[in-house]
Coordinates of C-alpha atoms and ligand atoms in Angstrom, one line a residue:
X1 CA 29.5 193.3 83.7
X2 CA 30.6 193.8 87.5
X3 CA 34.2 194.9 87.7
X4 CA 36.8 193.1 90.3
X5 CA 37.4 195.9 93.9
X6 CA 39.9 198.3 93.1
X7 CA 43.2 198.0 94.7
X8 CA 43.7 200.4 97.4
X9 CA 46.3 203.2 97.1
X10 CA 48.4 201.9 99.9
X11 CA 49.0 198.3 101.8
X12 CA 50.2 198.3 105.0
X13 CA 53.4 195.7 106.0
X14 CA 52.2 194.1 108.9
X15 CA 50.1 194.9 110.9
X16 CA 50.6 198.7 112.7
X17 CA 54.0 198.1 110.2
X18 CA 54.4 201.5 107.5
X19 CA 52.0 202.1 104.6
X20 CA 53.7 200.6 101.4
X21 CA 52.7 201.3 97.6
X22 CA 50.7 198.7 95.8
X23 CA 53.2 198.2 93.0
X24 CA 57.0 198.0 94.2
X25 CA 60.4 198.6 92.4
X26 CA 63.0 195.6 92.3
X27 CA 66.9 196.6 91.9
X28 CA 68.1 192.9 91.0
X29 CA 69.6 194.3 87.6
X30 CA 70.7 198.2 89.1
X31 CA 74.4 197.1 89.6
X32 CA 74.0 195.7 85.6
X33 CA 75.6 197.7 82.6
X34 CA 78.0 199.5 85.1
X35 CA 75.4 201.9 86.2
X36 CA 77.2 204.6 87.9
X37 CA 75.3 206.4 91.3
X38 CA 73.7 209.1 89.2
X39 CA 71.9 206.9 87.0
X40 CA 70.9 204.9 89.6
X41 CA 69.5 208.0 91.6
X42 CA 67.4 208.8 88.3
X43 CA 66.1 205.3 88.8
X44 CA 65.0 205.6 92.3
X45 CA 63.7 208.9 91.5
X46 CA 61.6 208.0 88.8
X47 CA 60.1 204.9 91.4
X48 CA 59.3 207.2 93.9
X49 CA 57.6 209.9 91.5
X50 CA 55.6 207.6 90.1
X51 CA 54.3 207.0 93.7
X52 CA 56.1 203.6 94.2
X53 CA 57.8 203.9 97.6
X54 CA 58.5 200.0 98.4
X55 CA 62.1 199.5 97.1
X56 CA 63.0 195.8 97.0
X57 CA 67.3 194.7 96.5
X58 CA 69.3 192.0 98.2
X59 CA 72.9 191.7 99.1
X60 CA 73.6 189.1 96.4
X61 CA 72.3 191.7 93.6
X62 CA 75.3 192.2 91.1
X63 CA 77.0 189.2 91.7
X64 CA 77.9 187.4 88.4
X65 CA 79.0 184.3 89.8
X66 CA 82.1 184.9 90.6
X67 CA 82.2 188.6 91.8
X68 CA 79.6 191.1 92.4
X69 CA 78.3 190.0 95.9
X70 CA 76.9 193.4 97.0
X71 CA 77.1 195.6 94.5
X72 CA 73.3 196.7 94.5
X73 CA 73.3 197.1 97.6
X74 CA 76.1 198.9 97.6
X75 CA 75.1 201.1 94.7
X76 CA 71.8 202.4 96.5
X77 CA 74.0 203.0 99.4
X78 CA 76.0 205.9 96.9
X79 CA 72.6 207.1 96.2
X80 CA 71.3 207.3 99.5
X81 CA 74.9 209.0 101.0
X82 CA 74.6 211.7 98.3
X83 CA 70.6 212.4 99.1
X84 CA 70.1 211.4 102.8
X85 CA 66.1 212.8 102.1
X86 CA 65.7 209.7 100.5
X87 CA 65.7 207.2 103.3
X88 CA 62.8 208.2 104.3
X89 CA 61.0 208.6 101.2
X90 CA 60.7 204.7 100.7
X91 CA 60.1 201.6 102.7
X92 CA 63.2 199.8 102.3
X93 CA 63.5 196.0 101.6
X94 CA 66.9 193.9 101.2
X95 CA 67.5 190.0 101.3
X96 CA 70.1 187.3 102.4
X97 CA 71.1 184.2 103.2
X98 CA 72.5 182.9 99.6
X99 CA 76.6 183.2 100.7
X100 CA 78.6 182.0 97.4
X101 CA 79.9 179.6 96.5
X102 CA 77.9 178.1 99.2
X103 CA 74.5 177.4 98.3
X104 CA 72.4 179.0 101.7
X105 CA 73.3 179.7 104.9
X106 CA 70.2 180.7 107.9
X107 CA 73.1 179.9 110.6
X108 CA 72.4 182.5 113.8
X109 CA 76.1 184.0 113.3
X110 CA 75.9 184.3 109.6
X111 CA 72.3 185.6 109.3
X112 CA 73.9 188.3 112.3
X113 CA 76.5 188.8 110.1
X114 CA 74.8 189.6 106.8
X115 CA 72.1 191.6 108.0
X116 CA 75.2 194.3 109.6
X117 CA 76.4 193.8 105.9
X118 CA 73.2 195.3 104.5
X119 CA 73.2 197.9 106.6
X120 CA 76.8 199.0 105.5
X121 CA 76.6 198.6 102.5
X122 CA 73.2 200.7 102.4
X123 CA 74.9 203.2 104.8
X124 CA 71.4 202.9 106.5
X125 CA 70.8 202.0 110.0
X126 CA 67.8 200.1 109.7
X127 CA 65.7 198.7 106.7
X128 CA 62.0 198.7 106.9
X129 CA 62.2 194.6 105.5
X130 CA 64.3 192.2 105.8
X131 CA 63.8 188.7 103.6
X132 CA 65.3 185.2 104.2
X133 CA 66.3 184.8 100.3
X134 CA 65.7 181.5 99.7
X135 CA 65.5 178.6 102.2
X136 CA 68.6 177.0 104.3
X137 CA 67.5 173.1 104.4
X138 CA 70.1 172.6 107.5
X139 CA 68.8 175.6 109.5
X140 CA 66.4 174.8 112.3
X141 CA 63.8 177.2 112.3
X142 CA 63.7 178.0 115.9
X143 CA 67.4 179.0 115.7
X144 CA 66.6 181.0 112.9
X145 CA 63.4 182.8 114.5
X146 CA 65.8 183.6 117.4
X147 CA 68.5 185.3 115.1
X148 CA 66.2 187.5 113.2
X149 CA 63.5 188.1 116.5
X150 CA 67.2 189.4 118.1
X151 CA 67.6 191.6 114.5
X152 CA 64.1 193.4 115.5
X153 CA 65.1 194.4 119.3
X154 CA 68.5 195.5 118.2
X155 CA 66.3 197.9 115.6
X156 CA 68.2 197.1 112.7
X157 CA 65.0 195.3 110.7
X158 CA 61.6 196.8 111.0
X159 CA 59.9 193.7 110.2
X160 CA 60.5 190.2 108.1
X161 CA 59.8 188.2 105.4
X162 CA 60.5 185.0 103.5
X163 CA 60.9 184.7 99.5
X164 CA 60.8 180.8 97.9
X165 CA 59.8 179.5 101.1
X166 CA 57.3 176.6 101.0
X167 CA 54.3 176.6 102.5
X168 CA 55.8 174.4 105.4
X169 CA 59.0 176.2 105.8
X170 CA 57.0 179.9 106.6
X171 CA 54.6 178.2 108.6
X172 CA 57.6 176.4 110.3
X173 CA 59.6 179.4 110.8
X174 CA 57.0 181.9 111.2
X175 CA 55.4 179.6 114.1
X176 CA 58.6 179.9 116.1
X177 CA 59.1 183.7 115.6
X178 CA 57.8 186.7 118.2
X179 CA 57.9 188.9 115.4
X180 CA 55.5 187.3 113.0
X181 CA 56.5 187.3 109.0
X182 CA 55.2 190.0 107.0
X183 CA 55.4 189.3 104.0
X184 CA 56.2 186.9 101.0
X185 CA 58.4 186.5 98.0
X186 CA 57.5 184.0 95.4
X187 CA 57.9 184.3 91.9
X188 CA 54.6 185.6 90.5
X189 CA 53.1 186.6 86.8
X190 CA 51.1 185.5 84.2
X191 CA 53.9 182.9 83.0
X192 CA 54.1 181.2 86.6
X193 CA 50.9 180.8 88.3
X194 CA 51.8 178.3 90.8
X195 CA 51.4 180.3 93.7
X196 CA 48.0 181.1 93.1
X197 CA 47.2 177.4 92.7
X198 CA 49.1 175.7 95.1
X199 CA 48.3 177.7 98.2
X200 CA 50.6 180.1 99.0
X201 CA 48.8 182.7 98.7
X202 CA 46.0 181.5 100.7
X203 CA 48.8 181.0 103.4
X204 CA 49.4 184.6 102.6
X205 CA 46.1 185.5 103.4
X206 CA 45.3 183.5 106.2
X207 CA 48.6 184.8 108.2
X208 CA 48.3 188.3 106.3
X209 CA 51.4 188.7 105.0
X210 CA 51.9 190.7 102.0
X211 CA 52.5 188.6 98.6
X212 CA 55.6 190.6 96.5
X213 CA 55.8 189.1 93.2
X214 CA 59.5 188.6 91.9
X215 CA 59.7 188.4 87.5
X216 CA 56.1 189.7 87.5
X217 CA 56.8 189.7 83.4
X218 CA 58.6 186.4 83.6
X219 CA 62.2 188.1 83.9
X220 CA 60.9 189.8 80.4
X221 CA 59.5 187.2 78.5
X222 CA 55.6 188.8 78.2
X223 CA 57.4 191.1 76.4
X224 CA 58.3 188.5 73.2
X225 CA 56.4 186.0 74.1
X226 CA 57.8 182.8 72.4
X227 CA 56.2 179.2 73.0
X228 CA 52.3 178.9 71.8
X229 CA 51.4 179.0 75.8
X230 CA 53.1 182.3 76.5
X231 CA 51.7 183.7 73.2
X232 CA 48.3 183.0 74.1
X233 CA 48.7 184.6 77.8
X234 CA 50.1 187.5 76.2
X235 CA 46.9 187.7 73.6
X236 CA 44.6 187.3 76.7
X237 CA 45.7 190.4 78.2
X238 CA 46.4 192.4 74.9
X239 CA 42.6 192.1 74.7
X240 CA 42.4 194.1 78.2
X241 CA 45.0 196.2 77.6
X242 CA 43.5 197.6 74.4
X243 CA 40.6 198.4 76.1
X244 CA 42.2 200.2 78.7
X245 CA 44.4 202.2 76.1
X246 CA 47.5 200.9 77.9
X247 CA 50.4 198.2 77.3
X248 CA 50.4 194.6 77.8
X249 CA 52.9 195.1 80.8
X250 CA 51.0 197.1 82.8
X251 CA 47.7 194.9 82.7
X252 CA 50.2 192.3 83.4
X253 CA 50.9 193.7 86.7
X254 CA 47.3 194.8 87.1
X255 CA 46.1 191.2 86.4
X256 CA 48.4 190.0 89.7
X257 CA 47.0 193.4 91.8
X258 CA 43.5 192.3 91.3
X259 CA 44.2 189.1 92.8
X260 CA 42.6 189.5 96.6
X261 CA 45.7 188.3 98.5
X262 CA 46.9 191.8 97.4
X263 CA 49.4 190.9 95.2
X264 CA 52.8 193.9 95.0
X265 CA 54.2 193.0 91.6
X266 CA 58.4 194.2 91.8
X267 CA 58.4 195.8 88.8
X268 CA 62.3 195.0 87.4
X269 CA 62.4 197.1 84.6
X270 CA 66.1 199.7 85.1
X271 CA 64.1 202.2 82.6
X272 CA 62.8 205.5 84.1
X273 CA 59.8 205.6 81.7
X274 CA 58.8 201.7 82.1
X275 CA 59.4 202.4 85.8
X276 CA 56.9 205.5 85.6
X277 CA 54.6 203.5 83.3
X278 CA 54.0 200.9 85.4
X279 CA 52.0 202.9 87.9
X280 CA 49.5 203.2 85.3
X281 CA 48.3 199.2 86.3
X282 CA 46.3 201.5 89.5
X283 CA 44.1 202.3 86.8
X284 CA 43.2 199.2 85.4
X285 CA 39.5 197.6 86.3
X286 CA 39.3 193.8 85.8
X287 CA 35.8 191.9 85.1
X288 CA 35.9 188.3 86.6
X289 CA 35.4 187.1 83.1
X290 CA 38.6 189.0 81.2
X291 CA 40.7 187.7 84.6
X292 CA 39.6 184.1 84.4
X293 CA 40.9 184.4 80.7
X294 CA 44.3 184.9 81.4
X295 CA 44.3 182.1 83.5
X296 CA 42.9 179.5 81.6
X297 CA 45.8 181.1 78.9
X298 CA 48.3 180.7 81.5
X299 CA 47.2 177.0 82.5
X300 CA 47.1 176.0 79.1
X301 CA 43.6 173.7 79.8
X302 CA 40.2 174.7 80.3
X303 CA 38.9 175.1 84.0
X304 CA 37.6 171.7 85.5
Ligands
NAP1 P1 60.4 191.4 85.3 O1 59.6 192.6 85.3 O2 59.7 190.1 85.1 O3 61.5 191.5 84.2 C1 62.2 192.7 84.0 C2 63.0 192.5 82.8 O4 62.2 192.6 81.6 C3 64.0 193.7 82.6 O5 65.3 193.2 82.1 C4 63.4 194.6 81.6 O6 64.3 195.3 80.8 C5 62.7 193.5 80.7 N1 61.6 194.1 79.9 C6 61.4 193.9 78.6 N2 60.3 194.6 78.1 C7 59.8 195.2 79.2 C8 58.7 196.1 79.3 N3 57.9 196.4 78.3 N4 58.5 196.6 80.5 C9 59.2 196.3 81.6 N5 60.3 195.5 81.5 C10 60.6 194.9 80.3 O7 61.2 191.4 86.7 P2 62.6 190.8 87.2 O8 63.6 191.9 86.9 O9 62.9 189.5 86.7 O10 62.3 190.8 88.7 C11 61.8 191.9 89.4 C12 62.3 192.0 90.8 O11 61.9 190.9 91.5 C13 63.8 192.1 90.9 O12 64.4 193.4 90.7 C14 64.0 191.6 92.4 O13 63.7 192.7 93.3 C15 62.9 190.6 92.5 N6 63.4 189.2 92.3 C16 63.5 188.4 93.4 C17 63.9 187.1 93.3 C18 63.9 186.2 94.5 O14 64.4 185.1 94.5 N7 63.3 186.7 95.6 C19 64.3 186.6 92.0 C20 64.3 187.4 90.9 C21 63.8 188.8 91.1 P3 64.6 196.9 81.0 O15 65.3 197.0 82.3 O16 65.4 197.2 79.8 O17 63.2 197.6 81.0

């Protein structure tokens, strides 16, 4: 049986933009369990030696809801201070535009203000990516387009992207900007297939921005799979995954890579050997058949 195309060792952000890793490392939960800057340097050691060199946080990583606001951000800053070789050893990615308690906030001024935030508290002068988090309903895209086009010229983003924008919104806002979006952030994985049915990741193609999939184990859940639904995706790729002679996670991620919008699952595991495990998905060939499996599991009905 013909296998799908393998995925290529490297994507590139954007057009002429730097060469990223096909499998990316989130840092949502680093600031979790008290990590101190040590352990967190293990961490982003153990991403980049497994050859994953796109390193996805966000300012609002480590805040608990009352307090926190930062702290990710803050804690990769530690790491990068101690080993300054490290900067340019990965393709660095943050988010904002959540500002507790308020909901969202795309304003010129605060979007100005939260991107020189970042960069302190990353001790960086630039980051490779910079993502609108999650869409500000009163902020007109044009304004918007205008504050982050001004973030490029001043050199403090390389290049930008949106995560739970509709398809509207990114065509809205990307339409308006000089310096077109590069990439995408919708929640992705064999639990939550709506992107891939719904047409974002066409968009994603048609405009050629890179899809990064956030929870691409559904926050965890693939791993104890509970409701009859989740239980049969999970069986669907078993069957791959003993094939391959590797876990259920890593044909999990494999399963989104083989997808032709060129899916970058964020792997969110905070363990060095799940980290290191989970460039083992590079490896993993997918028939049309075995990959049309798992999404029947996933949609719970037969194809039409
Ligand atoms: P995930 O990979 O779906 O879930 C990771 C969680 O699953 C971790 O707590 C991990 O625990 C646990 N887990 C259990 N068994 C595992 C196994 N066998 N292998 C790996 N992990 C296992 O991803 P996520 O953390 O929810 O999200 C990933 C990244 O997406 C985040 O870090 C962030 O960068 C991004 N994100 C973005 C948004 C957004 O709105 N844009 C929202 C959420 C997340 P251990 O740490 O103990 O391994």
């Amino acid at each position: 049986m013909s296998l799908l195309p393998a995925v290529p060792a490297t994507r590139t952000l954007g057009e002429g933009g730097p060469a990223i890793s096909p499998i990316a490392w989130g840092m949502w939960r680093l600031a979790d369990d008290g990590r101190s800057a040590a352990e967190a340097a293990k961490l982003v050691h153990a991403a980049l030696d497994a050859g994953i060199t796109l390193l996805d946080t966000a300012d609002i990583y480590g805040f608990d809801g009352k307090a926190g606001f930062g702290k990710a951000e803050e804690l990769l800053g530690q790491v990068l201070a101690a080993e300054p070789g490290l900067r340019e050893a990965m393709v660095l990615a943050t988010k904002g535009g959540i500002l507790p308690p308020l909901p969202y906030d795309q304003s010129p001024e605060y979007l100005a203000e939260a991107i020189d935030a970042s960069l302190r508290r990353l001790r960086v002068e630039r980051v490779d990516l910079w993502q609108i988090h999650r869409p500000d309903i009163l902020a007109h895209p044009h304004e918007t387009a205008r504050a982050l086009d001004r973030a490029i010229a001043q050199g403090k983003v390389g290049a930008l992207g949106v995560s739970n924008f509709t398809i509207a919104q990114t065509a809205a806002l990307n339409g308006f900007l000089d310096h077109k979006l590069v990439a995408t952030q919708p929640e992705i994985s064999t639990l939550r297939i709506d992107a891939i049915e719904n047409g974002e990741l066409d968009q994603a193609m048609a405009l050629g921005l890179v899809p990064l999939a956030w929870s691409p184990l559904g926050g965890g859940r693939l791993a104890n799979p509970e409701t009859p639904r989740d239980k049969a995706v999970a069986a669907a790729l078993d069957t791959v995954a003993t094939a391959h002679d590797v876990s259920r996670t890593v044909t999990a991620y494999s399963w989104l890579m083989a997808h032709p919008a060129g899916i970058v699952p964020i792997v969110g595991s905070q363990q060095a050997a799940r980290i290191a495990e989970a460039a083992q998905a590079l490896t993993v060939r997918w028939t049309r058949q075995d990959w049309y499996a798992v999404l029947v599991a996933a949609r719970g009905v037969p194809l039409p």
